[in-house]
Amino acid sequence: AVSILALIGLVLVWVHWLPHDYVVASDGTQQETYDAADWMNKNLPQGARVGSFSAGLLGYFGQTYTVINLDGLANSPQFVNSELIGHLLYVNDLAPTDPLRDYLRRENITYLANVDPLERVNQKEYLGLVDAGQAVLLYEGDYAIFWGPGEPEQRMVVVQIP
């Protein structure tokens, strides 16, 4: 009897881990990312390199492009210590240059995908990585995302960078 229950338990665990259709959360946040990934698969050139501070779902659903994580969570400690910390110092006016900008050039990253207020795309440095007016808006999501009280409406955007 114990072995039968153990076998049933193993089968249930195995069934749970089988590939299945992705179910999107109802709040719209994941839908924004999924829609952007779908758009990038259809519209970016084969092999395009996309940088993102929210790389998870974009990378999971990416078929024709490569996503490079920029937030440090899936990068090496060296990346965090050099590029990411240097970038944070730069955007807070504590460093004269931005090593993350150099990283984008070195890694041939020519697109950025991120959840951000639309007014930030060309009114000032986009994500602190692209000079004002240099990011070309290619995709704007349909769903408004609100990160909290007092925060502006945001959408998933994909931009091309020089």
Coordinates of N, CA, C and O in Angstrom, one line a residue:
A1 N 0.8 -1.2 0.0 CA 0.0 0.0 0.0 C 0.9 1.3 0.0 O 0.6 2.2 -0.7
V2 N 1.9 1.2 0.8 CA 2.8 2.4 0.8 C 3.5 2.6 -0.5 O 3.6 3.8 -1.0
S3 N 3.9 1.5 -1.1 CA 4.6 1.7 -2.4 C 3.6 2.2 -3.5 O 4.0 2.9 -4.4
I4 N 2.4 1.8 -3.4 CA 1.4 2.3 -4.4 C 1.2 3.8 -4.2 O 1.1 4.6 -5.1
L5 N 1.1 4.3 -2.9 CA 0.9 5.7 -2.7 C 2.1 6.5 -3.1 O 2.0 7.6 -3.7
A6 N 3.3 5.9 -2.9 CA 4.5 6.5 -3.3 C 4.6 6.7 -4.9 O 5.0 7.7 -5.4
L7 N 4.1 5.6 -5.6 CA 4.1 5.6 -7.0 C 3.1 6.7 -7.5 O 3.4 7.4 -8.4
I8 N 1.9 6.7 -6.9 CA 0.9 7.8 -7.3 C 1.5 9.1 -7.0 O 1.4 10.0 -7.9
G9 N 2.2 9.3 -5.9 CA 2.9 10.6 -5.7 C 3.9 11.0 -6.7 O 3.9 12.1 -7.2
L10 N 4.7 10.0 -7.1 CA 5.7 10.3 -8.2 C 5.0 10.6 -9.5 O 5.5 11.5 -10.2
V11 N 4.0 9.9 -9.8 CA 3.3 10.2 -11.1 C 2.7 11.6 -11.0 O 2.8 12.4 -12.0
L12 N 2.1 12.0 -9.9 CA 1.5 13.4 -9.8 C 2.6 14.4 -9.9 O 2.4 15.5 -10.6
V13 N 3.7 14.3 -9.3 CA 4.9 15.2 -9.4 C 5.3 15.2 -10.9 O 5.6 16.3 -11.5
W14 N 5.5 14.1 -11.5 CA 5.9 14.0 -12.9 C 4.9 14.7 -13.8 O 5.4 15.5 -14.7
V15 N 3.6 14.5 -13.6 CA 2.6 15.2 -14.5 C 2.7 16.7 -14.3 O 2.6 17.5 -15.3
H16 N 2.9 17.2 -13.0 CA 3.0 18.6 -12.8 C 4.2 19.2 -13.5 O 4.1 20.3 -14.0
W17 N 5.3 18.5 -13.7 CA 6.5 19.0 -14.4 C 6.5 18.8 -15.9 O 7.4 19.3 -16.5
L18 N 5.5 18.2 -16.4 CA 5.4 18.0 -17.9 C 5.2 19.4 -18.5 O 4.6 20.3 -17.9
P19 N 5.7 19.6 -19.7 CA 5.5 20.9 -20.4 C 4.0 21.1 -20.6 O 3.2 20.2 -20.9
H20 N 3.5 22.3 -20.4 CA 2.1 22.6 -20.6 C 2.0 24.1 -21.1 O 2.9 24.8 -21.1
D21 N 0.8 24.4 -21.5 CA 0.6 25.8 -22.0 C 0.8 26.8 -20.9 O 0.5 26.6 -19.7
Y22 N 1.4 27.9 -21.2 CA 1.7 29.0 -20.3 C 0.4 29.8 -20.0 O -0.3 30.1 -20.9
V23 N 0.1 30.0 -18.7 CA -1.1 30.7 -18.3 C -0.7 32.1 -17.8 O 0.1 32.2 -16.9
V24 N -1.2 33.1 -18.4 CA -0.8 34.5 -18.1 C -1.6 35.0 -17.0 O -2.8 34.8 -16.9
A25 N -1.0 35.7 -16.0 CA -1.7 36.3 -14.9 C -2.7 37.3 -15.4 O -2.5 38.0 -16.4
S26 N -3.7 37.5 -14.6 CA -4.8 38.4 -15.0 C -4.6 39.9 -14.8 O -5.3 40.7 -15.3
D27 N -3.5 40.3 -14.2 CA -3.2 41.7 -13.9 C -2.6 42.5 -15.1 O -2.5 43.7 -15.1
G28 N -2.3 41.8 -16.2 CA -1.8 42.4 -17.4 C -0.3 42.6 -17.5 O 0.2 42.8 -18.6
T29 N 0.4 42.5 -16.4 CA 1.8 42.7 -16.4 C 2.5 41.6 -17.2 O 3.4 41.9 -18.1
Q30 N 2.2 40.3 -17.0 CA 2.8 39.3 -17.8 C 2.3 39.3 -19.2 O 3.1 39.0 -20.2
Q31 N 1.1 39.7 -19.4 CA 0.6 39.8 -20.8 C 1.4 40.8 -21.6 O 1.7 40.6 -22.8
E32 N 1.7 41.9 -21.0 CA 2.5 43.0 -21.7 C 3.8 42.4 -22.1 O 4.3 42.6 -23.3
T33 N 4.5 41.6 -21.3 CA 5.8 41.0 -21.6 C 5.6 40.0 -22.7 O 6.4 39.9 -23.6
Y34 N 4.6 39.1 -22.5 CA 4.4 38.1 -23.6 C 4.1 38.7 -24.9 O 4.6 38.3 -25.9
D35 N 3.3 39.8 -24.9 CA 2.9 40.4 -26.2 C 4.2 41.1 -26.8 O 4.4 41.0 -28.1
A36 N 5.0 41.6 -26.0 CA 6.3 42.2 -26.5 C 7.2 41.1 -27.1 O 7.8 41.3 -28.1
A37 N 7.3 40.0 -26.4 CA 8.1 38.9 -26.9 C 7.6 38.4 -28.2 O 8.4 38.2 -29.2
D38 N 6.3 38.3 -28.3 CA 5.7 37.9 -29.6 C 6.0 38.9 -30.7 O 6.3 38.5 -31.8
W39 N 5.8 40.2 -30.4 CA 6.1 41.2 -31.4 C 7.6 41.2 -31.8 O 7.9 41.3 -33.0
M40 N 8.5 41.0 -30.8 CA 9.9 40.9 -31.2 C 10.2 39.7 -32.1 O 11.0 39.8 -33.0
N41 N 9.6 38.6 -31.8 CA 9.8 37.4 -32.6 C 9.4 37.7 -34.1 O 10.1 37.2 -35.0
K42 N 8.4 38.4 -34.2 CA 7.9 38.7 -35.6 C 8.5 39.9 -36.3 O 8.5 40.0 -37.5
N43 N 9.1 40.8 -35.5 CA 9.6 42.1 -36.1 C 11.0 42.4 -36.0 O 11.5 43.2 -36.8
L44 N 11.7 41.9 -35.1 CA 13.2 42.2 -35.0 C 13.9 41.2 -35.9 O 13.5 40.1 -36.2
P45 N 15.1 41.7 -36.4 CA 15.9 40.8 -37.3 C 16.3 39.5 -36.5 O 16.6 39.6 -35.3
Q46 N 16.4 38.5 -37.3 CA 16.9 37.2 -36.7 C 18.3 37.5 -36.0 O 19.2 38.1 -36.6
G47 N 18.4 37.0 -34.8 CA 19.7 37.2 -34.1 C 19.8 38.5 -33.4 O 20.9 38.8 -32.8
A48 N 18.8 39.3 -33.4 CA 18.9 40.6 -32.7 C 19.3 40.4 -31.2 O 18.9 39.4 -30.6
R49 N 20.0 41.4 -30.7 CA 20.4 41.3 -29.3 C 19.7 42.4 -28.5 O 19.8 43.6 -28.8
V50 N 18.9 42.0 -27.5 CA 18.0 42.8 -26.7 C 18.4 42.9 -25.3 O 18.5 41.9 -24.6
G51 N 18.7 44.1 -24.8 CA 19.0 44.2 -23.4 C 17.8 44.5 -22.6 O 16.9 45.2 -23.1
S52 N 17.6 44.0 -21.4 CA 16.4 44.3 -20.6 C 16.8 44.1 -19.1 O 17.5 43.2 -18.7
F53 N 16.1 45.0 -18.3 CA 16.2 44.9 -16.8 C 15.1 43.9 -16.4 O 15.0 43.6 -15.2
S54 N 14.2 43.4 -17.3 CA 13.2 42.5 -17.0 C 13.3 41.3 -18.0 O 12.4 41.2 -18.9
A55 N 14.3 40.6 -18.0 CA 14.7 39.7 -19.0 C 14.0 38.3 -19.0 O 13.9 37.6 -20.0
G56 N 13.4 37.9 -17.9 CA 12.9 36.6 -17.7 C 12.0 36.1 -18.8 O 12.3 35.2 -19.5
L57 N 10.7 36.6 -18.8 CA 9.8 36.1 -19.8 C 10.2 36.5 -21.2 O 9.9 35.7 -22.1
L58 N 10.8 37.6 -21.4 CA 11.3 38.0 -22.8 C 12.2 36.9 -23.3 O 12.2 36.5 -24.4
G59 N 13.2 36.5 -22.4 CA 14.1 35.4 -22.8 C 13.4 34.1 -23.0 O 13.8 33.3 -23.9
Y60 N 12.5 33.8 -22.1 CA 11.8 32.5 -22.2 C 11.1 32.3 -23.5 O 11.1 31.2 -24.1
F61 N 10.4 33.4 -23.9 CA 9.6 33.3 -25.1 C 10.3 33.7 -26.4 O 9.8 33.7 -27.5
G62 N 11.6 34.2 -26.3 CA 12.3 34.6 -27.4 C 12.8 33.5 -28.3 O 13.4 32.5 -27.8
Q63 N 12.4 33.5 -29.6 CA 12.8 32.5 -30.5 C 13.7 33.0 -31.6 O 14.5 32.2 -32.1
T64 N 13.6 34.3 -31.9 CA 14.4 34.8 -33.0 C 15.5 35.8 -32.5 O 16.2 36.3 -33.3
Y65 N 15.5 36.1 -31.3 CA 16.4 37.2 -30.7 C 17.0 36.6 -29.4 O 16.5 35.6 -28.8
T66 N 18.0 37.3 -29.0 CA 18.7 36.9 -27.7 C 18.5 38.0 -26.7 O 18.7 39.2 -27.0
V67 N 18.1 37.7 -25.5 CA 17.9 38.7 -24.4 C 19.1 38.7 -23.5 O 19.6 37.6 -23.1
I68 N 19.7 39.8 -23.2 CA 20.8 40.0 -22.3 C 20.3 40.7 -21.1 O 19.8 41.8 -21.2
N69 N 20.4 40.0 -19.9 CA 19.9 40.6 -18.7 C 20.8 41.7 -18.3 O 22.0 41.7 -18.4
L70 N 20.2 42.8 -17.8 CA 20.9 44.0 -17.4 C 20.8 44.3 -15.9 O 21.4 45.3 -15.4
D71 N 20.0 43.6 -15.2 CA 19.7 44.0 -13.8 C 20.7 43.3 -12.8 O 20.6 43.6 -11.6
G72 N 21.5 42.4 -13.3 CA 22.5 41.8 -12.4 C 22.0 40.5 -11.7 O 22.8 39.8 -11.1
L73 N 20.7 40.2 -11.8 CA 20.2 39.0 -11.1 C 20.7 37.7 -11.7 O 20.8 36.7 -11.0
A74 N 20.9 37.7 -13.0 CA 21.4 36.5 -13.6 C 22.8 36.6 -14.2 O 23.2 35.8 -15.0
N75 N 23.5 37.7 -13.8 CA 24.8 38.0 -14.3 C 25.9 37.5 -13.3 O 25.6 37.1 -12.2
S76 N 27.1 37.6 -13.7 CA 28.2 37.2 -12.9 C 28.5 38.3 -11.8 O 28.1 39.5 -12.0
P77 N 29.1 38.0 -10.7 CA 29.5 39.0 -9.7 C 30.4 40.1 -10.3 O 30.3 41.2 -9.9
Q78 N 31.2 39.7 -11.3 CA 32.0 40.7 -12.0 C 31.1 41.7 -12.7 O 31.4 42.9 -12.6
F79 N 30.1 41.3 -13.4 CA 29.2 42.2 -14.0 C 28.6 43.2 -13.0 O 28.5 44.4 -13.2
V80 N 28.1 42.7 -11.9 CA 27.5 43.5 -10.9 C 28.5 44.5 -10.3 O 28.2 45.7 -10.2
N81 N 29.7 44.1 -10.0 CA 30.7 44.9 -9.4 C 31.2 46.0 -10.4 O 31.7 47.1 -10.0
S82 N 31.2 45.7 -11.7 CA 31.8 46.7 -12.6 C 30.7 47.4 -13.4 O 30.4 48.6 -13.1
E83 N 29.9 46.8 -14.2 CA 28.9 47.4 -15.1 C 27.7 48.0 -14.3 O 27.4 49.1 -14.4
L84 N 27.1 47.1 -13.4 CA 25.9 47.5 -12.8 C 26.1 48.6 -11.7 O 25.4 49.6 -11.7
I85 N 27.0 48.4 -10.8 CA 27.3 49.4 -9.8 C 27.8 50.7 -10.5 O 27.4 51.8 -10.1
G86 N 28.7 50.6 -11.5 CA 29.1 51.8 -12.2 C 27.9 52.5 -12.8 O 27.9 53.8 -12.8
H87 N 27.0 51.8 -13.4 CA 25.8 52.4 -14.0 C 25.0 53.1 -13.0 O 24.5 54.3 -13.2
L88 N 24.7 52.5 -11.8 CA 24.0 53.1 -10.8 C 24.7 54.4 -10.2 O 24.0 55.4 -10.0
L89 N 26.0 54.4 -10.2 CA 26.7 55.6 -9.8 C 26.5 56.7 -10.8 O 26.3 57.8 -10.5
Y90 N 26.6 56.3 -12.1 CA 26.5 57.2 -13.2 C 25.1 57.9 -13.2 O 25.0 59.1 -13.3
V91 N 24.0 57.1 -13.1 CA 22.7 57.7 -13.2 C 22.3 58.6 -11.9 O 21.4 59.4 -12.0
N92 N 23.1 58.4 -10.9 CA 22.9 59.2 -9.7 C 24.0 60.3 -9.6 O 24.2 60.9 -8.6
D93 N 24.6 60.6 -10.8 CA 25.6 61.7 -10.9 C 26.8 61.5 -9.9 O 27.3 62.5 -9.5
L94 N 27.2 60.3 -9.7 CA 28.3 60.0 -8.8 C 29.5 59.5 -9.6 O 30.5 59.1 -9.0
A95 N 29.4 59.3 -10.9 CA 30.5 58.9 -11.8 C 30.4 59.6 -13.1 O 29.3 59.8 -13.6
P96 N 31.5 59.9 -13.7 CA 31.5 60.7 -15.0 C 31.1 59.8 -16.2 O 30.7 60.4 -17.2
T97 N 31.3 58.5 -16.1 CA 31.0 57.7 -17.3 C 30.2 56.5 -16.8 O 30.2 56.1 -15.7
D98 N 29.6 55.8 -17.8 CA 28.7 54.7 -17.5 C 29.3 53.4 -18.2 O 29.2 53.2 -19.4
P99 N 29.8 52.5 -17.3 CA 30.3 51.3 -17.9 C 29.3 50.4 -18.5 O 29.6 49.6 -19.4
L100 N 28.0 50.5 -18.2 CA 26.9 49.7 -18.8 C 26.7 50.1 -20.2 O 26.4 49.3 -21.1
R101 N 26.9 51.4 -20.5 CA 26.8 51.9 -21.9 C 27.9 51.2 -22.8 O 27.7 50.7 -23.9
D102 N 29.1 51.1 -22.2 CA 30.2 50.4 -22.9 C 29.9 49.0 -23.1 O 30.2 48.4 -24.1
Y103 N 29.3 48.4 -22.1 CA 28.9 46.9 -22.1 C 27.9 46.7 -23.3 O 28.0 45.7 -24.1
L104 N 26.9 47.6 -23.5 CA 25.9 47.5 -24.5 C 26.7 47.5 -25.9 O 26.3 46.7 -26.8
R105 N 27.6 48.4 -26.1 CA 28.3 48.4 -27.3 C 29.2 47.2 -27.5 O 29.2 46.6 -28.6
R106 N 29.9 46.8 -26.5 CA 30.8 45.6 -26.5 C 30.0 44.4 -26.9 O 30.5 43.5 -27.6
E107 N 28.8 44.2 -26.3 CA 28.0 43.0 -26.5 C 27.0 43.2 -27.7 O 26.2 42.3 -27.9
N108 N 27.2 44.2 -28.5 CA 26.4 44.5 -29.7 C 24.9 44.4 -29.4 O 24.1 43.9 -30.2
I109 N 24.5 45.0 -28.3 CA 23.1 45.2 -27.9 C 22.5 46.4 -28.6 O 23.0 47.5 -28.4
T110 N 21.6 46.2 -29.5 CA 21.0 47.3 -30.3 C 19.5 47.6 -30.0 O 18.9 48.4 -30.7
Y111 N 19.0 46.8 -29.1 CA 17.6 47.0 -28.7 C 17.5 46.9 -27.2 O 18.2 46.2 -26.6
L112 N 16.5 47.7 -26.6 CA 16.2 47.6 -25.2 C 14.7 47.3 -25.1 O 13.9 47.9 -25.8
A113 N 14.3 46.5 -24.2 CA 12.9 46.2 -23.9 C 12.7 46.3 -22.4 O 13.5 45.6 -21.6
N114 N 11.8 47.1 -22.0 CA 11.6 47.3 -20.6 C 10.2 47.9 -20.3 O 9.6 48.5 -21.2
V115 N 9.7 47.8 -19.1 CA 8.5 48.4 -18.7 C 8.9 49.8 -18.2 O 9.8 49.9 -17.3
D116 N 8.4 50.8 -18.8 CA 8.8 52.2 -18.5 C 7.7 53.2 -18.9 O 6.9 52.9 -19.8
P117 N 7.6 54.3 -18.2 CA 6.6 55.4 -18.7 C 7.1 55.9 -20.1 O 8.3 56.0 -20.3
L118 N 6.1 56.0 -21.0 CA 6.5 56.4 -22.3 C 7.2 57.8 -22.4 O 8.1 58.0 -23.2
E119 N 6.9 58.7 -21.5 CA 7.5 60.0 -21.6 C 9.0 59.9 -21.3 O 9.8 60.8 -21.7
R120 N 9.5 58.8 -20.7 CA 10.9 58.7 -20.5 C 11.7 58.2 -21.7 O 12.9 58.4 -21.7
V121 N 11.0 57.8 -22.7 CA 11.8 57.2 -23.9 C 12.6 58.2 -24.6 O 13.8 58.0 -24.9
N122 N 12.1 59.4 -24.8 CA 12.9 60.4 -25.5 C 13.1 61.8 -24.9 O 13.7 62.7 -25.4
Q123 N 12.5 62.0 -23.7 CA 12.6 63.3 -23.0 C 13.9 63.4 -22.2 O 14.3 64.5 -21.8
K124 N 14.5 62.3 -21.8 CA 15.7 62.4 -21.1 C 16.5 61.1 -21.4 O 16.0 60.3 -22.2
E125 N 17.6 60.9 -20.8 CA 18.3 59.6 -21.0 C 17.4 58.4 -20.7 O 16.9 58.3 -19.6
Y126 N 17.3 57.6 -21.7 CA 16.4 56.4 -21.5 C 17.1 55.3 -20.7 O 18.2 54.9 -21.1
L127 N 16.5 55.0 -19.6 CA 17.1 54.0 -18.7 C 18.5 54.4 -18.2 O 19.3 53.6 -17.8
G128 N 18.9 55.7 -18.5 CA 20.2 56.1 -18.2 C 21.2 55.5 -19.1 O 22.4 55.7 -19.0
L129 N 20.8 54.9 -20.2 CA 21.7 54.2 -21.1 C 21.7 54.8 -22.5 O 22.7 54.6 -23.3
V130 N 20.7 55.6 -22.9 CA 20.7 56.2 -24.2 C 20.4 57.7 -24.1 O 19.5 58.1 -23.4
D131 N 21.2 58.5 -24.8 CA 21.0 60.0 -24.7 C 19.6 60.3 -25.2 O 19.0 59.7 -26.0
A132 N 19.1 61.4 -24.6 CA 17.8 62.0 -25.0 C 17.7 62.1 -26.5 O 18.5 62.6 -27.1
G133 N 16.5 61.6 -27.0 CA 16.3 61.7 -28.4 C 16.9 60.6 -29.3 O 16.7 60.6 -30.5
Q134 N 17.7 59.7 -28.7 CA 18.4 58.7 -29.5 C 17.7 57.4 -29.5 O 18.0 56.6 -30.4
A135 N 16.8 57.1 -28.6 CA 16.1 55.8 -28.6 C 14.9 55.9 -29.6 O 14.2 56.9 -29.5
V136 N 14.8 55.0 -30.5 CA 13.7 55.0 -31.4 C 12.7 54.0 -30.9 O 12.9 52.8 -30.8
L137 N 11.5 54.5 -30.6 CA 10.4 53.7 -30.1 C 9.9 52.8 -31.2 O 9.4 53.3 -32.2
L138 N 10.0 51.5 -31.0 CA 9.5 50.5 -32.0 C 8.2 49.8 -31.6 O 7.4 49.5 -32.5
Y139 N 8.0 49.6 -30.3 CA 6.8 48.9 -29.8 C 6.4 49.5 -28.5 O 7.2 49.9 -27.7
E140 N 5.1 49.7 -28.4 CA 4.5 50.2 -27.2 C 3.3 49.2 -26.8 O 2.5 49.0 -27.6
G141 N 3.4 48.6 -25.6 CA 2.3 47.7 -25.2 C 1.0 48.3 -25.0 O 0.8 49.5 -25.0
D142 N 0.0 47.5 -25.0 CA -1.4 47.9 -24.9 C -1.9 48.1 -23.4 O -2.9 48.8 -23.2
Y143 N -1.3 47.4 -22.5 CA -1.8 47.4 -21.1 C -1.0 48.4 -20.2 O 0.2 48.4 -20.3
A144 N -1.8 49.1 -19.5 CA -1.2 50.0 -18.5 C -0.7 49.2 -17.3 O -1.5 48.4 -16.8
I145 N 0.5 49.5 -16.8 CA 1.0 48.8 -15.6 C 1.2 49.9 -14.6 O 1.9 50.9 -14.9
F146 N 0.8 49.7 -13.4 CA 1.0 50.6 -12.3 C 1.8 49.9 -11.2 O 1.4 48.9 -10.7
W147 N 2.9 50.5 -10.9 CA 3.8 49.9 -9.9 C 3.5 50.3 -8.5 O 4.0 49.7 -7.5
G148 N 2.6 51.3 -8.3 CA 2.2 51.7 -7.0 C 1.7 53.1 -7.0 O 1.8 53.9 -7.9
P149 N 1.2 53.6 -5.8 CA 0.7 54.9 -5.6 C 1.8 56.0 -6.0 O 2.9 55.9 -5.6
G150 N 1.3 57.0 -6.8 CA 2.2 58.0 -7.2 C 3.1 57.7 -8.3 O 3.8 58.6 -8.8
E151 N 3.2 56.5 -8.8 CA 4.0 56.1 -9.9 C 3.2 56.3 -11.2 O 2.0 56.1 -11.3
P152 N 3.9 56.8 -12.3 CA 3.2 57.0 -13.5 C 2.8 55.7 -14.2 O 3.4 54.7 -13.9
E153 N 1.8 55.8 -15.1 CA 1.4 54.7 -15.9 C 2.6 54.2 -16.7 O 3.3 55.0 -17.3
Q154 N 2.8 52.9 -16.8 CA 3.9 52.4 -17.6 C 3.4 51.3 -18.5 O 2.4 50.8 -18.4
R155 N 4.2 51.1 -19.6 CA 3.9 50.1 -20.6 C 5.2 49.4 -21.0 O 6.3 50.0 -20.8
M156 N 5.1 48.2 -21.5 CA 6.3 47.6 -22.1 C 6.6 48.3 -23.4 O 5.8 48.5 -24.2
V157 N 7.9 48.7 -23.5 CA 8.3 49.3 -24.7 C 9.6 48.6 -25.2 O 10.4 48.0 -24.5
V158 N 9.7 48.6 -26.5 CA 10.9 48.1 -27.2 C 11.5 49.3 -28.0 O 10.8 49.9 -28.8
V159 N 12.8 49.6 -27.8 CA 13.4 50.7 -28.5 C 14.7 50.2 -29.2 O 15.3 49.2 -28.8
Q160 N 15.0 50.9 -30.3 CA 16.3 50.6 -31.0 C 17.2 51.7 -30.5 O 16.8 52.8 -30.4
I161 N 18.5 51.3 -30.3 CA 19.5 52.2 -29.8 C 20.6 52.3 -30.8 O 20.9 51.3 -31.5
P162 N 21.3 53.5 -30.8 CA 22.4 53.6 -31.8 C 23.6 52.7 -31.4 O 23.8 52.3 -30.2

